Structure formats: C-alpha cells, structure tokens
Tab-separated table of C-alpha atoms in Angstrom:
chain	number	residue	atom	x	y	z
A	1	MET	CA	40.278	6.275	-6.803
A	2	ASN	CA	37.749	6.964	-9.593
A	3	GLU	CA	38.072	3.400	-10.822
A	4	HIS	CA	37.480	2.088	-7.331
A	5	ASN	CA	34.490	4.397	-7.033
A	6	ASP	CA	33.007	3.050	-10.310
A	7	GLU	CA	33.446	-0.586	-9.077
A	8	SER	CA	31.753	0.316	-5.809
A	9	GLU	CA	28.854	1.983	-7.648
A	10	GLN	CA	28.529	-1.028	-9.975
A	11	HIS	CA	28.518	-3.360	-7.000
A	12	GLU	CA	25.829	-1.271	-5.231
A	13	LEU	CA	23.750	-1.169	-8.435
A	14	GLU	CA	24.039	-4.903	-8.750
A	15	LYS	CA	22.946	-5.411	-5.221
A	16	LEU	CA	19.937	-3.159	-5.719
A	17	ARG	CA	18.996	-5.037	-8.913
A	18	LEU	CA	19.247	-8.329	-7.192
A	19	LYS	CA	17.211	-7.094	-4.245
A	20	LYS	CA	14.484	-5.697	-6.588
A	21	MET	CA	14.449	-8.925	-8.494
A	22	LYS	CA	14.037	-10.994	-5.355
A	23	THR	CA	11.210	-8.741	-4.306
A	24	LEU	CA	9.476	-9.151	-7.636
A	25	MET	CA	9.980	-12.931	-7.585
A	26	ASP	CA	8.543	-13.151	-4.051
A	27	ALA	CA	5.518	-11.054	-5.035
A	28	GLN	CA	4.975	-13.216	-8.011
A	29	LYS	CA	5.252	-16.364	-5.904
A	30	ARG	CA	2.817	-14.993	-3.410
A	31	GLN	CA	0.293	-14.056	-6.134
A	32	GLN	CA	0.569	-17.508	-7.685
A	33	GLU	CA	0.004	-19.184	-4.342
A	34	THR	CA	-3.064	-16.979	-3.763
A	35	GLN	CA	-4.443	-17.810	-7.199
A	36	GLU	CA	-3.936	-21.571	-6.481
A	37	ARG	CA	-5.704	-21.290	-3.110
A	38	VAL	CA	-8.572	-19.125	-4.246
A	39	PHE	CA	-10.619	-21.081	-6.787
A	40	SER	CA	-13.795	-19.560	-8.020
A	41	ILE	CA	-16.962	-21.563	-7.729
A	42	ASN	CA	-16.921	-22.110	-11.460
A	43	ASP	CA	-13.402	-23.587	-11.428
A	44	LYS	CA	-14.428	-25.853	-8.589
A	45	VAL	CA	-17.545	-27.109	-10.451
A	46	VAL	CA	-15.378	-27.747	-13.572
A	47	TYR	CA	-12.978	-29.774	-11.383
A	48	VAL	CA	-15.851	-31.852	-9.994
A	49	LEU	CA	-17.330	-32.314	-13.525
A	50	LYS	CA	-13.908	-33.519	-14.772
A	51	ALA	CA	-13.823	-35.980	-11.915
A	52	VAL	CA	-17.354	-37.384	-12.383
A	53	LEU	CA	-17.656	-37.323	-16.213
A	54	ALA	CA	-15.898	-39.776	-18.429
A	55	PRO	CA	-13.213	-37.977	-20.455
A	56	GLU	CA	-15.167	-38.205	-23.728
A	57	ALA	CA	-18.243	-36.926	-21.944
A	58	PHE	CA	-16.447	-33.917	-20.542
A	59	SER	CA	-14.961	-33.061	-23.939
A	60	TYR	CA	-18.352	-33.410	-25.640
A	61	LEU	CA	-19.824	-31.121	-22.903
A	62	GLU	CA	-17.120	-28.535	-23.564
A	63	LYS	CA	-17.828	-28.702	-27.274
A	64	ILE	CA	-21.565	-28.044	-26.570
A	65	LYS	CA	-20.482	-25.163	-24.321
A	66	SER	CA	-18.634	-23.435	-27.165
A	67	ASN	CA	-21.181	-24.239	-29.924
A	68	GLU	CA	-24.560	-24.026	-28.055
A	69	PRO	CA	-24.328	-22.061	-24.818
A	70	MET	CA	-28.054	-22.263	-24.088
A	71	VAL	CA	-28.100	-25.997	-24.435
A	72	TYR	CA	-24.931	-26.250	-22.253
A	73	GLN	CA	-26.572	-24.097	-19.559
A	74	ALA	CA	-29.649	-26.353	-19.461
A	75	ILE	CA	-27.464	-29.557	-19.303
A	76	PHE	CA	-25.290	-27.856	-16.646
A	77	ASN	CA	-28.396	-26.976	-14.585
A	78	GLU	CA	-29.441	-30.655	-14.837
A	79	LEU	CA	-26.011	-32.003	-13.728
A	80	VAL	CA	-25.167	-29.385	-11.122
A	81	SER	CA	-27.993	-28.834	-8.647
A	82	ARG	CA	-27.965	-26.182	-5.895
A	83	ASP	CA	-26.909	-28.887	-3.397
A	84	VAL	CA	-23.755	-29.534	-5.479
A	85	ILE	CA	-22.770	-25.878	-5.458
A	86	ASP	CA	-23.499	-25.581	-1.633
A	87	ASN	CA	-21.392	-28.704	-0.931
A	88	ILE	CA	-18.664	-28.080	-3.547
A	89	ASP	CA	-15.781	-27.962	-1.083
A	90	TYR	CA	-16.929	-31.263	0.561
A	91	LEU	CA	-17.133	-32.930	-2.814
A	92	ILE	CA	-13.672	-31.865	-3.771
A	93	ALA	CA	-12.305	-33.130	-0.466
A	94	ILE	CA	-13.928	-36.574	-1.080
A	95	ILE	CA	-12.737	-36.722	-4.669
A	96	SER	CA	-9.226	-35.812	-3.591
A	97	ARG	CA	-9.194	-38.314	-0.726
A	98	GLN	CA	-10.431	-41.175	-2.865
A	99	GLY	CA	-8.487	-40.229	-5.962
A	100	GLY	CA	-11.561	-39.913	-8.152
A	101	VAL	CA	-14.907	-41.536	-8.310
A	102	PRO	CA	-15.541	-45.255	-8.933
A	103	ARG	CA	-18.130	-44.823	-11.720
A	104	LYS	CA	-18.072	-41.958	-14.124
A	105	ILE	CA	-21.021	-40.514	-16.071
A	106	PRO	CA	-20.707	-41.776	-19.649
A	107	LEU	CA	-21.048	-39.915	-22.860
A	108	ASP	CA	-24.535	-41.488	-23.453
A	109	ALA	CA	-25.908	-39.612	-20.485
A	110	ILE	CA	-24.701	-36.249	-21.860
A	111	ILE	CA	-26.117	-37.045	-25.307
A	112	TYR	CA	-29.402	-38.046	-23.644
A	113	LEU	CA	-29.552	-34.767	-21.728
A	114	GLU	CA	-28.721	-32.852	-24.937
A	115	ARG	CA	-31.469	-34.600	-26.870
A	116	LYS	CA	-33.876	-33.969	-23.991
A	117	VAL	CA	-33.060	-30.265	-23.814
A	118	LYS	CA	-33.390	-29.929	-27.651
A	119	GLY	CA	-36.627	-31.933	-27.669
A	120	ILE	CA	-35.315	-34.601	-30.017
A	121	LYS	CA	-37.302	-37.861	-29.816
A	122	GLY	CA	-35.747	-41.174	-30.673
A	123	LYS	CA	-36.993	-42.650	-33.963
A	124	ILE	CA	-36.369	-46.184	-35.157
A	125	GLN	CA	-36.482	-46.439	-38.991
A	126	VAL	CA	-37.413	-49.626	-40.751
A	127	LYS	CA	-36.629	-50.351	-44.452
A	128	LYS	CA	-39.571	-52.033	-46.227
A	129	GLY	CA	-39.072	-54.549	-48.995
A	130	ASN	CA	-39.372	-51.907	-51.683
A	131	GLY	CA	-36.585	-49.812	-50.167
A	132	GLU	CA	-38.863	-47.257	-48.520
A	133	MET	CA	-37.959	-46.064	-45.057
A	134	MET	CA	-40.634	-45.739	-42.408
A	135	ASP	CA	-40.728	-45.440	-38.619
A	136	LEU	CA	-41.198	-48.602	-36.588
A	137	GLY	CA	-44.593	-47.644	-35.188
A	138	SER	CA	-46.073	-47.196	-38.668
A	139	PHE	CA	-44.494	-50.389	-39.876
A	140	LEU	CA	-45.937	-52.447	-37.006
A	141	THR	CA	-49.452	-51.051	-37.348
A	142	LYS	CA	-49.642	-52.036	-41.014
C-alpha cells in the first residue's frame, strides 16, 4: 500500500510539474508575441533605415552612432523628419508589401551628411613640379 501511495504521489507531482511547465511556456510565448507586436518607434525607425540605406551605409551610420553620438543625432535628424515618424507604420507596410525599396541611399550620402555636420569642406590638392602640395584654387590663380 505504501509503495502504491508513493507511486501515486510521484504521478501527481509529475502532473503538477508538467502543468506548471506548460503554464510557464504559455506565458513566455505570450510575452514573446507581445514583444514582437509592440515595436517601439525607435525600432520601427531602425527597420525603415535598414530598408532604405545600403548595407554599408547603415553599418557606417551605426559606427558613427557608437563613436560620435552628437554627429549621429544630427545625421539622424536630417534623414528622419517628423513626417517619417508620423507615417512610420505606413512606410513599414509599403516596405513589407514591396519587399524593400528600389533605390537605396548610398554610403556617399551618409559621408556627405557627416562632413556637412562636422563642417568639413572638400579640398582638392595639387602637387606642383617641385613636389609642394597646394589647394587647387591657389594653383589656378597663380
């Protein structure tokens, strides 16, 4: 009788463990589904940026984000206007329906925006016959 009782208790404990495990798994699954459904605005903007920027442009922008946050913020503000944020769900729907965008923003555009934010002007250097370097404007005026 005692042995039968132990088996019965073990069986009941196992049933309780399985029930608790199933409840935990269901709760975890619901939480994951909620997280997948509820994207923050920032996640949505990053999704749109990944879709519209060329891969090397996006990785360069991420590098700027980690190294120079102020420059990144200025470039981000240039790329993502208030209209983009207001219509972010519509943009995501279009990108999803079309499977991407036909023309992506190249790396050159991000570098241009970075130089614009930093105030770096383009300079063309010319090497004179004696090996001295000077900018093109000075060379042409001589």
